[in-house]
XYZ file of C-alpha atoms in Angstrom:
627
model
C 25.588 -28.069 9.975
C 24.950 -25.664 6.809
C 21.542 -23.116 7.244
C 18.673 -24.412 4.879
C 18.500 -22.571 1.723
C 16.454 -19.535 1.067
C 13.346 -18.982 -0.890
C 12.167 -16.849 -3.642
C 8.514 -16.297 -3.805
C 6.892 -14.967 -7.483
C 3.992 -12.218 -6.103
C 3.406 -10.753 -9.299
C 4.281 -11.769 -12.491
C 4.007 -14.791 -15.453
C 5.347 -17.270 -12.692
C 3.398 -15.820 -9.729
C 1.899 -18.524 -7.184
C 5.429 -20.480 -7.774
C 8.784 -20.229 -6.082
C 12.697 -20.945 -6.058
C 14.888 -22.272 -3.520
C 18.278 -20.193 -3.645
C 20.186 -23.261 -3.052
C 23.473 -22.198 -5.469
C 26.385 -19.745 -4.180
C 25.091 -17.293 -6.542
C 21.499 -17.721 -8.376
C 21.212 -15.506 -11.770
C 18.066 -14.083 -12.889
C 17.775 -12.560 -16.382
C 16.104 -13.136 -19.779
C 18.698 -15.538 -21.481
C 17.919 -19.056 -20.965
C 21.399 -20.003 -18.968
C 19.549 -17.855 -15.788
C 18.119 -19.864 -13.067
C 15.172 -17.979 -13.088
C 14.179 -17.029 -16.903
C 11.946 -14.188 -17.241
C 10.609 -13.622 -20.805
C 9.971 -9.495 -20.228
C 11.400 -7.367 -23.046
C 11.834 -5.128 -19.484
C 14.630 -7.416 -18.147
C 18.220 -7.430 -19.353
C 19.569 -10.747 -20.572
C 21.418 -11.039 -16.962
C 19.608 -8.844 -14.819
C 20.822 -9.606 -11.302
C 21.933 -11.915 -9.258
C 21.360 -13.183 -5.508
C 25.115 -14.529 -3.868
C 24.772 -16.644 -0.807
C 27.543 -16.770 1.907
C 26.544 -19.222 4.485
C 23.479 -17.580 5.469
C 23.791 -14.093 4.193
C 21.967 -13.213 0.908
C 22.889 -10.383 -1.313
C 21.389 -8.658 -4.222
C 23.806 -7.381 -7.294
C 22.221 -5.612 -9.931
C 24.126 -6.482 -13.095
C 24.433 -3.058 -14.608
C 20.603 -4.117 -16.025
C 18.854 -1.422 -18.691
C 15.730 -0.811 -16.610
C 17.089 -1.238 -12.976
C 16.446 -3.919 -10.345
C 14.347 -2.212 -7.092
C 14.275 -3.487 -3.690
C 11.431 -2.575 -1.845
C 10.554 -0.069 -4.352
C 14.147 1.609 -4.790
C 17.125 1.035 -7.121
C 19.383 -0.599 -5.814
C 22.874 -1.805 -7.271
C 24.135 -4.160 -4.289
C 22.062 -5.099 -0.866
C 21.928 -7.672 1.862
C 18.321 -9.031 1.880
C 16.726 -9.565 4.707
C 13.176 -11.380 5.753
C 10.080 -10.142 3.305
C 12.123 -7.925 1.107
C 10.355 -7.774 -2.286
C 12.077 -7.455 -5.599
C 11.019 -5.974 -8.640
C 12.661 -7.138 -11.986
C 10.540 -6.069 -14.910
C 7.167 -6.914 -14.317
C 8.033 -9.811 -12.118
C 7.727 -9.053 -8.275
C 9.580 -11.666 -5.676
C 9.480 -11.885 -2.108
C 12.603 -13.215 -0.229
C 11.923 -15.893 2.289
C 14.864 -17.528 4.889
C 14.569 -20.766 4.986
C 12.622 -21.392 8.435
C 15.640 -23.017 9.766
C 15.284 -20.566 13.492
C 13.244 -23.546 14.093
C 16.735 -25.302 15.304
C 17.220 -21.925 16.987
C 14.439 -22.307 19.174
C 14.982 -22.708 23.068
C 15.064 -26.992 22.506
C 17.336 -29.426 24.514
C 20.431 -29.675 22.399
C 21.189 -33.342 22.067
C 24.079 -35.640 19.986
C 24.185 -36.661 16.643
C 21.401 -38.663 15.104
C 21.177 -42.562 16.171
C 22.282 -45.587 13.956
C 19.236 -46.595 14.155
C 17.039 -43.636 13.597
C 14.701 -44.039 10.591
C 15.205 -41.370 7.437
C 12.212 -41.159 5.196
C 12.089 -38.656 2.231
C 8.784 -37.133 1.269
C 8.914 -38.428 -2.403
C 9.488 -41.938 -0.766
C 6.674 -41.651 1.281
C 3.972 -44.564 -0.248
C 1.060 -42.435 0.867
C 2.155 -39.396 -0.926
C 2.934 -40.959 -3.979
C 1.329 -42.979 -6.978
C 2.394 -46.572 -6.413
C 0.235 -49.399 -5.574
C -0.461 -49.624 -2.145
C -0.786 -53.631 -1.234
C -4.550 -54.325 0.630
C -3.522 -55.222 4.410
C -5.310 -54.211 7.573
C -2.941 -51.829 8.306
C -2.478 -50.001 5.280
C -6.504 -49.440 4.907
C -6.917 -48.498 8.732
C -3.647 -45.907 7.356
C -5.600 -44.665 4.114
C -8.979 -44.606 6.518
C -7.234 -42.469 8.835
C -5.644 -40.062 6.260
C -8.913 -39.482 4.765
C -10.741 -38.642 8.007
C -7.828 -36.353 8.730
C -8.023 -35.212 4.978
C -12.118 -34.172 5.622
C -11.405 -32.835 8.811
C -8.819 -30.484 8.258
C -10.625 -29.511 5.331
C -13.487 -27.958 7.034
C -11.370 -25.303 9.035
C -10.437 -22.053 7.484
C -8.825 -20.418 10.296
C -4.857 -21.275 10.897
C -5.395 -21.502 14.676
C -8.081 -23.863 14.283
C -6.417 -25.658 11.629
C -3.233 -26.786 14.179
C -6.198 -27.912 16.705
C -7.541 -30.332 14.385
C -4.247 -31.530 13.054
C -3.044 -32.631 16.691
C -5.978 -34.048 17.671
C -6.423 -36.012 14.342
C -2.610 -37.438 14.487
C -3.101 -38.362 18.149
C -5.967 -40.488 17.533
C -4.265 -41.941 14.490
C -0.985 -42.438 15.174
C -1.312 -43.795 19.142
C 1.121 -40.998 20.347
C 0.305 -39.579 24.451
C 2.028 -36.095 22.655
C 1.910 -34.115 19.559
C 3.291 -30.714 18.729
C 3.253 -28.200 15.677
C 6.564 -26.102 15.506
C 5.897 -22.470 13.358
C 8.762 -20.190 14.419
C 12.007 -19.831 16.823
C 10.021 -19.159 19.992
C 8.317 -21.149 22.229
C 5.142 -19.137 20.912
C 5.175 -20.459 17.765
C 5.242 -24.168 19.371
C 1.054 -25.886 19.743
C 1.514 -28.697 21.944
C -1.466 -31.145 22.473
C -1.690 -34.004 25.497
C -3.324 -36.805 24.826
C -4.512 -36.737 28.788
C -3.818 -33.282 29.666
C -5.048 -31.742 26.251
C -3.134 -28.686 25.403
C -0.048 -27.475 26.884
C 2.485 -24.837 27.261
C 5.340 -25.491 25.309
C 7.982 -27.558 26.449
C 11.356 -28.547 25.211
C 11.941 -30.918 22.372
C 14.811 -32.578 20.974
C 16.831 -30.338 18.429
C 18.933 -32.947 16.742
C 15.448 -34.567 15.379
C 14.022 -30.753 14.662
C 16.859 -29.315 13.320
C 17.539 -32.764 10.831
C 13.957 -32.554 10.191
C 14.272 -28.632 9.192
C 17.289 -28.783 7.562
C 17.360 -31.956 5.232
C 13.669 -31.893 5.048
C 13.076 -35.407 6.030
C 11.109 -37.482 8.171
C 12.655 -38.905 11.081
C 11.924 -41.345 13.919
C 13.828 -42.915 16.954
C 12.442 -45.729 19.020
C 14.704 -44.984 22.143
C 16.076 -41.411 22.034
C 17.748 -42.045 25.402
C 19.589 -44.896 24.332
C 20.662 -43.427 20.768
C 20.846 -39.863 22.020
C 22.648 -37.665 24.781
C 19.708 -37.516 26.940
C 17.992 -34.035 27.248
C 16.551 -33.426 30.884
C 13.421 -32.136 29.404
C 13.118 -35.249 27.910
C 13.935 -37.583 30.827
C 11.939 -35.617 33.111
C 8.708 -36.753 30.701
C 9.784 -40.110 29.744
C 10.298 -39.633 26.433
C 11.534 -42.665 24.751
C 9.861 -42.939 21.407
C 9.961 -39.406 18.994
C 8.571 -39.096 15.150
C 8.933 -35.751 13.407
C 8.210 -34.949 9.961
C 8.274 -31.349 7.802
C 5.373 -29.880 6.550
C 6.000 -28.058 3.470
C 3.875 -26.655 0.533
C 5.245 -25.640 -2.816
C 8.793 -25.717 -1.726
C 8.263 -23.803 1.466
C 8.437 -24.958 4.947
C 5.713 -23.807 6.929
C 6.543 -25.796 10.568
C 7.617 -29.247 11.821
C 4.548 -32.193 13.173
C 6.272 -34.030 15.758
C 5.265 -36.826 17.968
C 6.334 -38.718 21.240
C 5.784 -41.532 23.277
C 6.859 -43.245 26.608
C 6.739 -46.565 25.138
C 10.085 -47.774 23.742
C 9.152 -48.992 20.074
C 5.945 -47.330 19.891
C 6.630 -45.661 16.257
C 7.316 -48.163 13.567
C 8.179 -47.139 9.953
C 4.365 -47.452 9.030
C 3.429 -44.651 11.352
C 6.359 -42.082 10.169
C 4.802 -42.834 6.553
C 1.450 -41.664 8.455
C 2.959 -38.953 10.224
C 4.825 -37.799 6.629
C 1.469 -38.244 4.955
C -0.580 -36.072 7.527
C 2.590 -33.488 7.385
C 2.294 -32.835 3.581
C -2.057 -33.017 3.669
C -1.604 -30.298 6.736
C 0.766 -28.334 5.024
C -1.544 -27.114 2.035
C -4.264 -26.778 4.091
C -2.059 -24.534 6.233
C -0.619 -22.506 3.412
C -4.325 -21.887 2.352
C -5.404 -21.174 5.772
C -2.571 -18.919 6.207
C -4.136 -17.059 2.418
C -7.415 -16.415 4.122
C -5.728 -15.291 6.872
C -3.764 -12.428 4.926
C -6.512 -11.713 2.936
C -8.535 -11.093 5.601
C -5.922 -8.680 7.336
C -6.024 -6.930 3.848
C -9.804 -6.601 3.440
C -9.569 -5.147 7.255
C -6.908 -2.904 6.097
C -8.764 -1.994 2.754
C -12.079 -1.580 5.106
C -10.122 0.958 7.498
C -8.817 2.673 4.127
C -12.552 3.493 2.506
C -13.323 4.561 6.069
C -11.010 7.710 5.903
C -13.024 10.544 6.659
C -12.124 13.225 4.032
C -13.332 15.833 1.951
C -11.948 14.673 -1.221
C -14.199 14.148 -3.991
C -12.834 11.162 -6.793
C -13.306 7.455 -7.309
C -10.154 7.269 -10.046
C -7.023 5.244 -8.802
C -5.259 8.080 -8.766
C -7.706 9.328 -5.981
C -7.857 5.976 -4.273
C -4.066 6.056 -4.113
C -4.109 10.067 -2.345
C -6.891 8.197 0.334
C -4.767 5.472 0.625
C -1.979 7.481 1.469
C -3.732 9.544 3.680
C -5.078 6.597 5.556
C -1.288 5.109 6.227
C -0.009 8.487 6.986
C -2.616 9.435 9.760
C -2.065 5.740 11.768
C 2.298 7.701 12.335
C 2.501 10.792 13.810
C 5.686 11.297 11.070
C 5.932 14.246 9.108
C 3.932 14.635 5.546
C 5.098 16.460 2.520
C 2.057 16.592 -0.140
C 3.290 17.633 -3.639
C 1.205 18.504 -6.385
C 0.198 21.312 -8.981
C -1.587 24.366 -7.500
C -5.560 24.313 -7.014
C -4.853 20.012 -6.753
C -6.313 20.429 -3.054
C -3.234 19.513 -1.111
C -4.809 21.444 1.832
C -7.740 18.898 1.937
C -5.158 16.039 2.084
C -3.534 17.600 4.878
C -6.708 18.124 6.711
C -7.804 14.569 5.571
C -4.737 13.420 7.450
C -5.181 15.711 10.590
C -8.790 14.220 11.116
C -8.034 10.583 10.933
C -5.226 10.720 13.467
C -4.891 10.698 16.876
C -4.622 14.381 16.905
C -8.217 15.046 15.433
C -9.428 16.502 18.817
C -6.642 19.432 18.738
C -6.027 22.321 16.067
C -5.486 22.045 12.677
C -3.504 25.121 11.470
C -2.868 26.195 8.574
C -0.288 28.826 7.117
C 0.565 30.202 3.436
C 4.322 30.867 3.948
C 3.942 32.606 -0.026
C 0.975 35.026 1.203
C 2.733 36.471 4.076
C 6.186 38.318 4.010
C 9.268 37.070 5.205
C 9.477 39.507 8.383
C 6.092 38.793 9.443
C 6.315 34.772 8.859
C 8.804 34.591 11.614
C 6.497 35.926 13.872
C 3.617 34.259 13.152
C 5.266 30.962 13.584
C 7.357 31.200 16.433
C 6.022 34.472 17.968
C 7.854 36.941 19.928
C 8.693 38.314 22.878
C 8.016 41.868 23.985
C 10.005 44.404 22.607
C 11.865 42.432 20.459
C 11.061 44.535 17.645
C 9.535 48.049 17.184
C 5.749 47.756 17.720
C 6.185 44.342 19.517
C 4.567 46.047 22.822
C 3.259 42.287 24.444
C 4.378 38.747 24.360
C 2.926 36.719 20.952
C 2.464 32.767 20.914
C 3.147 31.575 17.440
C 1.135 29.699 15.363
C 3.835 26.556 15.974
C 3.086 26.897 20.037
C -0.375 27.567 19.381
C -0.929 24.639 18.306
C 0.436 22.342 20.816
C -0.938 18.594 20.416
C -2.254 19.410 17.126
C -1.198 19.726 13.687
C 0.624 22.528 11.349
C 0.256 22.567 7.749
C 2.585 24.962 6.115
C 1.716 25.405 2.458
C 4.184 26.544 -0.322
C 6.891 25.686 1.910
C 9.185 26.306 -0.966
C 8.744 29.815 -0.766
C 10.417 29.982 2.917
C 13.052 32.440 3.145
C 16.662 30.428 3.804
C 16.654 31.656 7.515
C 13.492 30.446 8.303
C 14.437 26.837 6.783
C 17.030 26.684 9.261
C 14.819 27.559 12.509
C 11.813 25.124 10.920
C 14.877 22.432 10.513
C 15.471 22.929 14.208
C 12.242 22.357 15.078
C 11.975 19.096 13.414
C 15.226 17.885 14.793
C 14.927 19.062 18.445
C 11.323 19.350 18.496
C 11.564 22.723 20.218
C 11.890 26.558 19.365
C 12.642 29.760 20.471
C 10.166 33.236 20.384
C 11.707 36.211 18.231
C 13.596 37.988 20.739
C 13.453 35.450 23.247
C 15.934 33.056 25.157
C 14.255 29.972 26.470
C 13.807 27.350 23.991
C 9.827 26.180 24.075
C 9.132 22.483 23.808
C 6.699 21.661 20.775
C 4.233 18.460 20.821
C 3.005 19.232 16.898
C 2.963 17.140 13.626
C 3.890 18.920 10.833
C 2.575 18.655 7.207
C 4.231 20.798 4.517
C 3.029 20.873 0.830
C 4.600 22.867 -2.361
C 3.898 22.576 -5.957
C 7.482 23.000 -6.275
C 10.336 20.084 -7.144
C 12.145 20.262 -3.928
C 14.911 17.656 -4.682
C 15.707 20.082 -7.723
C 15.334 22.810 -5.376
C 17.904 21.653 -3.324
C 20.221 20.610 -6.124
C 20.496 24.401 -7.033
C 20.670 25.688 -3.775
C 17.378 27.270 -2.990
C 16.061 25.106 -0.805
C 18.043 23.451 2.171
C 18.483 19.489 1.182
C 18.477 18.767 5.124
C 15.209 20.355 5.211
C 14.133 18.085 2.512
C 15.187 15.211 4.077
C 13.203 15.726 7.221
C 10.026 16.883 5.692
C 10.011 14.179 3.100
C 9.145 11.188 5.342
C 5.999 10.281 4.289
C 5.157 11.589 0.756
C 2.084 12.197 -0.875
C 1.548 13.308 -4.609
C -1.902 14.894 -5.489
C -2.647 14.052 -9.073
C -3.310 16.976 -11.495
C -6.928 16.910 -12.649
C -6.175 16.344 -16.298
C -4.885 13.527 -14.947
C -7.561 12.044 -13.385
C -10.561 12.946 -15.549
C -12.864 10.427 -14.969
C -13.719 12.505 -11.483
C -14.742 15.767 -13.163
C -18.200 15.007 -13.730
C -18.459 14.224 -9.555
C -16.801 17.453 -8.833
C -18.689 19.242 -11.469
C -22.165 17.861 -9.961
C -20.376 18.860 -6.907
C -20.043 22.089 -7.061
C -22.787 22.658 -9.174
C -25.310 21.398 -6.547
C -23.062 23.410 -3.624
C -23.261 27.107 -5.613
C -26.941 26.129 -6.403
C -28.089 25.906 -2.866
C -25.912 29.486 -2.312
C -27.635 31.638 -4.722
C -30.675 29.959 -4.232
C -31.622 28.233 -7.737
C -32.816 25.169 -8.901
C -29.768 23.265 -10.953
C -30.453 19.612 -12.511
C -26.964 19.276 -13.341
C -24.951 19.505 -16.430
C -25.658 18.786 -20.122
C -24.104 16.321 -22.085
C -22.377 19.045 -24.126
C -21.071 20.769 -21.099
C -19.728 17.942 -19.569
C -18.106 17.033 -22.694
C -16.217 20.477 -22.535
C -15.087 19.764 -19.124
C -13.720 16.602 -19.594
C -11.341 17.571 -22.838
C -10.273 20.691 -21.147
C -6.535 20.632 -19.790
C -7.573 22.432 -16.268
C -4.144 24.485 -15.773
C -5.792 25.852 -12.588
C -6.892 21.743 -11.729
C -9.698 21.919 -9.452
C -9.725 25.168 -8.279
C -10.496 26.574 -11.934
C -12.881 23.802 -12.190
C -14.648 25.582 -9.003
C -14.581 28.761 -10.331
C -15.905 27.766 -13.745
C -18.824 25.845 -12.290
C -19.973 28.807 -9.678
C -20.121 31.216 -12.639
C -22.026 28.876 -14.705
C -24.263 28.685 -11.898
C -24.381 32.420 -11.167
C -24.460 33.571 -14.999
C -26.768 30.572 -16.110
C -30.381 31.378 -17.139
C -31.490 27.744 -17.156
C -32.047 24.494 -14.916
C -28.988 22.876 -16.333
C -25.784 24.090 -17.124
C -24.978 24.189 -20.852
C -21.601 25.056 -22.755
C -22.552 28.753 -23.086
C -22.421 29.311 -19.469
C -19.243 28.300 -19.222
C -15.660 30.374 -19.225
C -15.609 30.924 -23.329
C -11.658 29.650 -22.763
C -12.955 25.960 -22.157
C -15.226 26.134 -25.739
C -12.145 27.550 -27.472
C -11.404 23.849 -28.530
C -13.228 23.268 -31.681
C -10.584 20.573 -32.998
C -10.794 18.497 -30.193
C -14.762 18.912 -30.222
C -14.358 17.197 -33.611
C -12.500 14.317 -31.937
C -15.020 13.640 -29.326
C -17.821 11.306 -30.066
C -20.648 12.879 -31.209
C -18.688 16.006 -32.259
C -20.366 16.465 -35.114
C -24.153 16.431 -33.181
C -22.339 19.385 -30.870
C -21.488 21.191 -34.137
C -24.546 21.226 -35.555
C -26.035 22.143 -32.576
C -23.734 25.544 -32.130
C -24.968 26.113 -36.414
C -28.474 25.358 -35.508
C -28.566 28.130 -32.407
C -26.328 30.543 -34.874
C -29.388 30.309 -37.219
C -31.669 31.220 -34.550
C -30.414 34.117 -33.500
C -29.348 35.571 -36.740
C -33.274 34.986 -37.789
C -34.437 36.704 -34.305
C -31.899 39.370 -34.806
C -32.835 40.278 -38.398
C -36.708 40.103 -37.226
C -35.487 42.503 -34.711
C -34.170 44.549 -36.864
C -30.349 44.078 -35.367
C -31.853 44.855 -31.884
C -29.822 42.410 -29.199
C -32.001 43.637 -26.736
C -35.415 42.561 -29.011
C -33.809 39.758 -30.506
C -33.616 38.416 -26.767
C -37.070 39.155 -25.832
C -38.396 37.195 -29.046
C -35.881 34.280 -27.841
C -37.074 34.537 -24.009
C -33.758 35.102 -22.660
C -31.781 37.692 -20.925
C -29.898 40.361 -23.291
C -26.632 39.056 -21.211
C -27.404 36.016 -21.993
C -27.595 36.495 -25.636
C -24.463 38.364 -25.851
C -22.466 35.674 -23.770
C -23.992 32.780 -26.318
C -22.959 35.100 -29.608
C -19.744 35.690 -28.365
C -19.336 31.267 -27.147
C -20.768 31.088 -30.868
C -18.284 33.235 -31.924
C -20.783 35.702 -33.720
C -19.864 39.273 -34.875
C -21.987 42.001 -33.259
C -24.469 43.170 -35.458
C -25.717 46.544 -35.734
C -28.910 47.988 -35.357
C -30.306 48.939 -38.926
C -31.762 52.588 -39.003
């Protein structure tokens, strides 16, 4: 018996929501019309990749495409596909799903082949699912009314579990069967069974032949004397089952399960019952698919809510920062080693603290060590500790930070600056979860989580033999990239307001915020020092400013030395006009004060230092006092 074909679901792209059955020995994907799956996307090669089938094994192979084929986010040349794998071809994302042929491999009783008098009905031939005219005989009217009632009942359900119950209750009432079941997967736990008299039951064994034929050929089957037509299965004999009917539950070419009926009466089912079961299975499959999607969305919503509730001190609402928060939430739920990368000043330690704060280790110590700030000979003792007499000056035993952090998190900042000898010792910590103090011989077991951060590209550093490749791979289990401030400019006003409020409280000044011109200068600046540089700039503005609002002249001169950029900004001409007006006012005050900046400042009502900074910002030459 050949295995049923697998399915490719289109998750993203122009054909989103559709699916493709992989019934061919080789399924090609590309831009040319001759491919099995044609993707009209400039990022897709003419023949981009293929999926080859060998019995139940499917292999994805890239055909030397220009933009590569991604499998679960990674470039792939050739790889065997597994259930749930995601394939990215250009802008189209696909999910690989084997057909649920596992239904034929569950703990179901084995029987012989189909009997000669079994009735087979294909869904395309089912009258109640087609557009053919139906006779107005009493039986047809009764069945149509039953289908309408069942449709209304199951459409009122919003959860998959409630839908299963409603389907079984409705089909028992309409078909006259004594027992009904829905098979959804490979284990007994994936079977829901309802008895007319006894109610819902623990799953019992069913006929493998009937279920297997339904799942492989996607057809409905009935037999009215299973004991005569097949080798009798013990469980069927024990339940005195004589009649069986089953139909596939398909939605969008995907097999979701099987609807199965039993009766102890020979001849209990006729072809119209099979028509009814096929119609109900088709309607129920669509409702079940919707319910599964709703359940999936509910789970995703819960996951997103949990990520939103990540406890952190990071500020920003940009898409880039939301990705960082999501990564923190995912990393915090595990105990894996985390490598945080990003330019200096982006806030990598804040990310590390957020991972620790939201983890199961949050009640235990968080110890941060800057590998670049401690000399090599001292860093080893700082990390691993030392025994008494291990070196000159070691007058007592000292525990290292790795040992002190027992049960908690150790954050190694600037890990790229660590000396090769210490890199080897740290590798042992990650591999063996143990260490030895300097001068010691006794291994000490460690229960810590390690988070490392660097502004270097450790992959390139390892290729250049400046960083151990084996240590890099041990560190890079969960990678979090912190974006540069220039890559999330929409967060600059939020950060600036936060820093202004914080420093205003420190220096006991009332600050109403930043002027529009000051914000414009902040947003268009490139910020080579990232958030740390912004923090310093706002602190300076709060300390040195003289009004209740931060103005452009309160900011460092380097931020304002971009006249061309100012002209390109909306309102640039207004900004330059204001600068010119300030120049004229200062020049007039200086003229009235005879060139004395102190007297000019008094006339303008500002501090002389403030006037001096303002003149430098406005690029005004210092004037000498007239005699």
